[in-house]
Amino acid sequence: MDPNYDPQKIEAKWQARWEQMKLFEADIDPARKKYYVLEMLPYPSGDIHMGHVRNYSIGDALARYMWMKGYNVLHPIGWDAFGLPAENAAIKNQRHPAEFTFSYIERMRGQLKRLGFSYDWRREIATCVPEYYRWNQWFFLKMYERGLAYRKKSRVNWCSLCQTVLANEQVVDGCCWRHEDTPVIQRELEQWFLKITAYTDRLLEDSQYLVRWPERVLTMQQNWIGKSFGTLVDYELLGLGEKLRIFTTRVDTIFGCTAVFVAPEHPIVERLIAASPNPAKLRAEAERIKASAVRARVGVDLEKLGVDTGFKAVNPYNGEAVPVWLANFVLMEYGTGAVMAVPAHDQRDFEFCTTYGLPIRTVIVPSNSGGAELTPPSEGAGGGAPKEAFIEYGRLINSGPYAGLSSEQAIERMTRDAEAQGFGKGSVQYRIKDWGVSRQRYWGTPIPIIYCETCGIVPVPEKDLPVILPRDVKLTGQGESPLANVPEFVATICPTCGGPARRETDTMDTFVDSSWYFYRYTDPKISTAPVNRQAVGYWFPVDQYIGGIEHAILHLIYMRFFSKVMQDIGLVDFPEPVARLFTQGMVIKDNVKMSKSKGNVVDPTEMCAKYGADTVRLYMLFAAPPEKDLDWSDAGIEGASRFLNKVYRLVAKHADKLCPVGVWKNSGDAGTAELSAEERRLLRKTHQTLHHVTSDMEGRWHFNTDIAMAMELVNELSDLDSAAEAGKIRPEVHKSAIEDLILILSLFSPHIADELREALGHSETTQQVAWPEYDPVLSAEDELELPVQVNGKLRGRIRVAVGAGEEEIRSRAQAEEKVAQHLNGRQVVKIIIVPQKLVNIVVK
RNA sequence: GCGAAAGUGGCGGAAUUGGCAGACGCGCCAGACUUAGGAUCUGGUCCCGCAAGGGGUGGGGGUUCGAAUCCCCCCUUUCGCACCA
């Protein structure tokens, strides 16, 4: 065995051997328990970054542990290979996106292999190949058949840098999710949508199955879906013979309505302008409000602006005519685009009405006011002007027949009355919108739709799939679909009438690709269906999914939606595909996320060349618990490297001697009795470490503490080294401790573990060994050092046998020299003995 | 503004159930070996104090024999939401 640790050599050797042994290839085996470990698939951007390394090191530790626990482990990887960056790079460099993508995949595959992750590479997928994306098209057609994919013209989010449409989920603070400083603009476009809103209730309800998902993710999803119960109420517009519908969750406050606010984009605005005595003026004002509203959505704090249209609307509950205003803060995309203004009980209305001098009328008082006091607390005892709206539920006043009711009762009764009298009804509104999937870009899945002059929208027949993305396309990045300029792609014949027709030229959002890829891994080559039902039946659900939290309302909600559609189609028979989700923290450096734009990127491949993959991976897991952000430190990785060197030297030093001997096994009481003090000490530490690591691997996953324990074990081995050399530790015992250490290490730094295990005379790899059970007898202490407190302050320590009785502990504690000094002359009130932990003597 | 999480040495972090605060690593200090040390090994390293002792987990209060941990108030940071009617 080489006396010097050479990670480059060792890692190449074991990676080749693992591959040759087909160690990580898992196949269906109904006789064995399965375990599916999934990590979020990378986008082939050119290089693996530290965030990937962290993600995949966590998954690999788990996968290796589960293999050793005897599970049949599915651990796949693939490529989220369609997308904008490749297309943009292609435009810049006058090359084809496919060239970039495939060469980047090639390079990143090499980098992943260099890191030694235990993937079943036979299952690798790339979403940009027709064998994969044809099934995106297939899903699209299935959804189309079910009315879940539809086309409509609407205002959509447009990023001027991406030169394409974005889904609502891809807009962050009014800006593009990929370009934080680029405000999204609104455009009217014909687009394809997937009807995720048809699944809102199931997405909410089925959260009950996701008990092993982080609460935070579920909350974010809930908020994103934004379900709220309320009432639709029709106001009649005087002089127009038209109704204006509003949505409110607080119909109980409607007797306090002093105006109606309408979004500047609302269709009724055109009618108002037309009927206005001064149309030009009203139009100009509407435009001004609209312009301020667009700015408002991007900005944080905005001034509430509005304009009185001069029209009046009639509140059907009390027949009162109130003015109709255009208001910049009213959203066209939520509810009906119009709201009733109740300044006394809505803070926004309050601010607006205060600004414009609209009346404020109190109709709710706190329930505990007993009905006697008719003034809300916000109006102040002196009867001065209120400073804010009273927005709580309470009791109704000044509300005609409903006065005296509680808010809850009133909402129910008033909604029912509206329905009975035909001017309104109960309604549920959602914040989430349907998923716009059309993209005016090239590098994506063609949408399998044909437009025929005579037949209209015609889906591509299933037998004609895939619709191949043509290779020769002129890419300009100029905001129109590149496919539109490929006549041989566009020109087709109508599958229904056989006449000339043209193809849809938009491509799909790449989040479609990643919404079902993890099903494909279970049988990546199947050509007759997107997924193999039998394989899914064996491997699903995903037992553990690991990735970044940034996908909480993107991928992680789309993926759940897709699974529900798949359930409805009959492809799978469960509602939720992922049993347990883990979101790891970011890798940061100098207090900010590592990113090219910040120029603080540490390249994993360079780190592998310098320290070896084992060191990089060990450091990633040691520097912080996995759910927290990890602060990169150059000094820190040196420490990890030093540790592995130390382990290597320690084993190398004894390898020749230990190689031929057998491993000590505990044969029960007799075996334990014959251990020397040093042997006892070494085995105790070993089994305490095993105990900690084993229970931690079962779910807590604080790998940093596992590695710290392994370091302590190494320190113990090092301290006992001279005892081992002096024969006070038998080689068999020594070897047993070292082998357990190696198995623990194999979860985090597998190459060095296999190398060291081989040096000890084994032919199988660590991953093929059963995970060692910890021995409670060996890990138990036989003597304890108990701290002794006097009035809660540490005063001394006593050593007692584990089985020592309370009487003995009591007297020993009081007799301890320093303790006795503090007891001197004081009366002992109570002695608290916490078994195995401490003694506290209370005196006065 | 609302919601969530967090705040522990010079730094990353540990303390799994209310029971020795600071494991482990980094850094630093001293020493050994060495032609040399950015290798390795040994010892030290929360603060004040010569010591005895005292103080200490963002700040203040509380519960308890005992609080980093539980409760109340406040401050700070990060993340999410932010006119969703």
mmCIF file of C-alpha atoms (C1' of nucleotides) in Angstrom, chain A residues 216 220 228 247-249 300 302 304 329-331 334 339 348 431 622-623 625 629 635 639 642 649 692 700 704-705 708 711-712 715 787 793 795 797 832 834 837-838 840 842, chain B residues 3-8 11-16 19-21 23-27 38-43 52-56 64-66 78-85:
data_model
loop_
_atom_site.group_PDB
_atom_site.id
_atom_site.type_symbol
_atom_site.label_atom_id
_atom_site.label_comp_id
_atom_site.label_asym_id
_atom_site.label_seq_id
_atom_site.Cartn_x
_atom_site.Cartn_y
_atom_site.Cartn_z
ATOM 1 C CA ARG A 216 -42.308 26.148 4.596
ATOM 2 C CA MET A 220 -45.570 28.821 0.067
ATOM 3 C CA SER A 228 -60.375 32.529 -0.662
ATOM 4 C CA PHE A 247 -65.876 40.211 -5.497
ATOM 5 C CA THR A 248 -65.536 40.575 -1.748
ATOM 6 C CA THR A 249 -64.639 38.354 1.170
ATOM 7 C CA VAL A 300 -42.718 48.445 -3.613
ATOM 8 C CA LEU A 302 -46.877 53.214 -4.312
ATOM 9 C CA LYS A 304 -52.813 55.256 -4.503
ATOM 10 C CA PHE A 329 -54.331 49.487 -6.959
ATOM 11 C CA VAL A 330 -57.201 47.314 -8.162
ATOM 12 C CA LEU A 331 -55.910 44.238 -9.967
ATOM 13 C CA TYR A 334 -57.789 38.878 -9.514
ATOM 14 C CA VAL A 339 -64.218 45.992 -5.774
ATOM 15 C CA ARG A 348 -56.514 50.260 1.326
ATOM 16 C CA ARG A 431 -54.721 33.688 -6.770
ATOM 17 C CA PHE A 622 -18.991 18.988 7.319
ATOM 18 C CA ALA A 623 -19.126 22.766 7.012
ATOM 19 C CA PRO A 625 -25.928 21.106 8.533
ATOM 20 C CA ASP A 629 -26.618 27.960 4.001
ATOM 21 C CA ALA A 635 -9.225 27.114 5.146
ATOM 22 C CA GLY A 639 -9.028 20.937 7.278
ATOM 23 C CA ARG A 642 -5.887 17.120 6.507
ATOM 24 C CA ARG A 649 -1.711 7.472 7.394
ATOM 25 C CA HIS A 692 -24.807 8.492 16.659
ATOM 26 C CA ARG A 700 -31.936 13.986 11.144
ATOM 27 C CA ASN A 704 -21.608 17.673 10.119
ATOM 28 C CA THR A 705 -22.028 16.039 13.519
ATOM 29 C CA ALA A 708 -17.276 15.386 13.849
ATOM 30 C CA MET A 711 -13.035 12.776 13.726
ATOM 31 C CA GLU A 712 -13.287 12.119 17.434
ATOM 32 C CA ASN A 715 -8.467 11.165 17.506
ATOM 33 C CA PRO A 787 -20.896 17.099 37.715
ATOM 34 C CA LYS A 793 -23.518 26.295 40.042
ATOM 35 C CA ARG A 795 -18.645 23.091 42.085
ATOM 36 C CA ARG A 797 -17.157 16.302 39.937
ATOM 37 C CA ILE A 832 -31.608 16.466 42.867
ATOM 38 C CA VAL A 834 -30.564 13.388 37.318
ATOM 39 C CA LYS A 837 -26.384 13.461 34.039
ATOM 40 C CA LEU A 838 -25.697 15.478 37.174
ATOM 41 C CA ASN A 840 -27.626 19.467 42.142
ATOM 42 C CA VAL A 842 -29.927 22.910 46.964
ATOM 43 C "C1'" G B 3 -45.774 35.515 7.944
ATOM 44 C "C1'" A B 4 -41.728 32.072 8.924
ATOM 45 C "C1'" A B 5 -36.888 30.842 10.448
ATOM 46 C "C1'" A B 6 -32.711 32.292 12.903
ATOM 47 C "C1'" G B 7 -29.279 35.186 16.499
ATOM 48 C "C1'" U B 8 -24.036 30.792 20.793
ATOM 49 C "C1'" C B 11 -14.710 32.137 12.250
ATOM 50 C "C1'" G B 12 -17.910 27.567 10.542
ATOM 51 C "C1'" G B 13 -20.631 25.248 13.978
ATOM 52 C "C1'" A B 14 -22.036 21.451 18.596
ATOM 53 C "C1'" A B 15 -25.285 20.778 22.815
ATOM 54 C "C1'" U B 16 -31.328 14.862 19.758
ATOM 55 C "C1'" G B 19 -29.441 19.048 33.231
ATOM 56 C "C1'" C B 20 -21.371 20.068 32.678
ATOM 57 C "C1'" A B 21 -22.324 25.874 27.247
ATOM 58 C "C1'" A B 23 -18.004 18.944 20.858
ATOM 59 C "C1'" C B 24 -15.554 18.758 15.967
ATOM 60 C "C1'" G B 25 -13.049 21.812 12.484
ATOM 61 C "C1'" C B 26 -10.726 26.518 11.139
ATOM 62 C "C1'" G B 27 -7.735 30.411 12.978
ATOM 63 C "C1'" G B 38 2.132 26.504 4.196
ATOM 64 C "C1'" A B 39 4.188 18.930 6.317
ATOM 65 C "C1'" U B 40 3.658 16.248 10.924
ATOM 66 C "C1'" C B 41 3.314 15.796 16.266
ATOM 67 C "C1'" U B 42 2.438 17.822 21.558
ATOM 68 C "C1'" G B 43 0.135 21.456 24.653
ATOM 69 C "C1'" A B 52 -9.943 32.365 45.005
ATOM 70 C "C1'" G B 53 -13.754 33.591 42.347
ATOM 71 C "C1'" G B 54 -17.019 36.093 39.087
ATOM 72 C "C1'" G B 55 -19.477 36.882 34.333
ATOM 73 C "C1'" G B 56 -21.274 34.652 29.825
ATOM 74 C "C1'" U B 64 -37.779 26.291 37.487
ATOM 75 C "C1'" C B 65 -33.511 23.226 42.164
ATOM 76 C "C1'" G B 66 -31.610 24.098 37.180
ATOM 77 C "C1'" U B 78 -32.274 36.151 6.418
ATOM 78 C "C1'" C B 79 -36.161 34.160 3.583
ATOM 79 C "C1'" G B 80 -41.200 34.192 1.797
ATOM 80 C "C1'" C B 81 -45.603 37.294 0.836
ATOM 81 C "C1'" A B 82 -46.706 42.290 -0.096
ATOM 82 C "C1'" C B 83 -52.247 46.200 -2.476
ATOM 83 C "C1'" C B 84 -55.193 39.048 -3.967
ATOM 84 C "C1'" A B 85 -60.366 42.892 -2.034
#
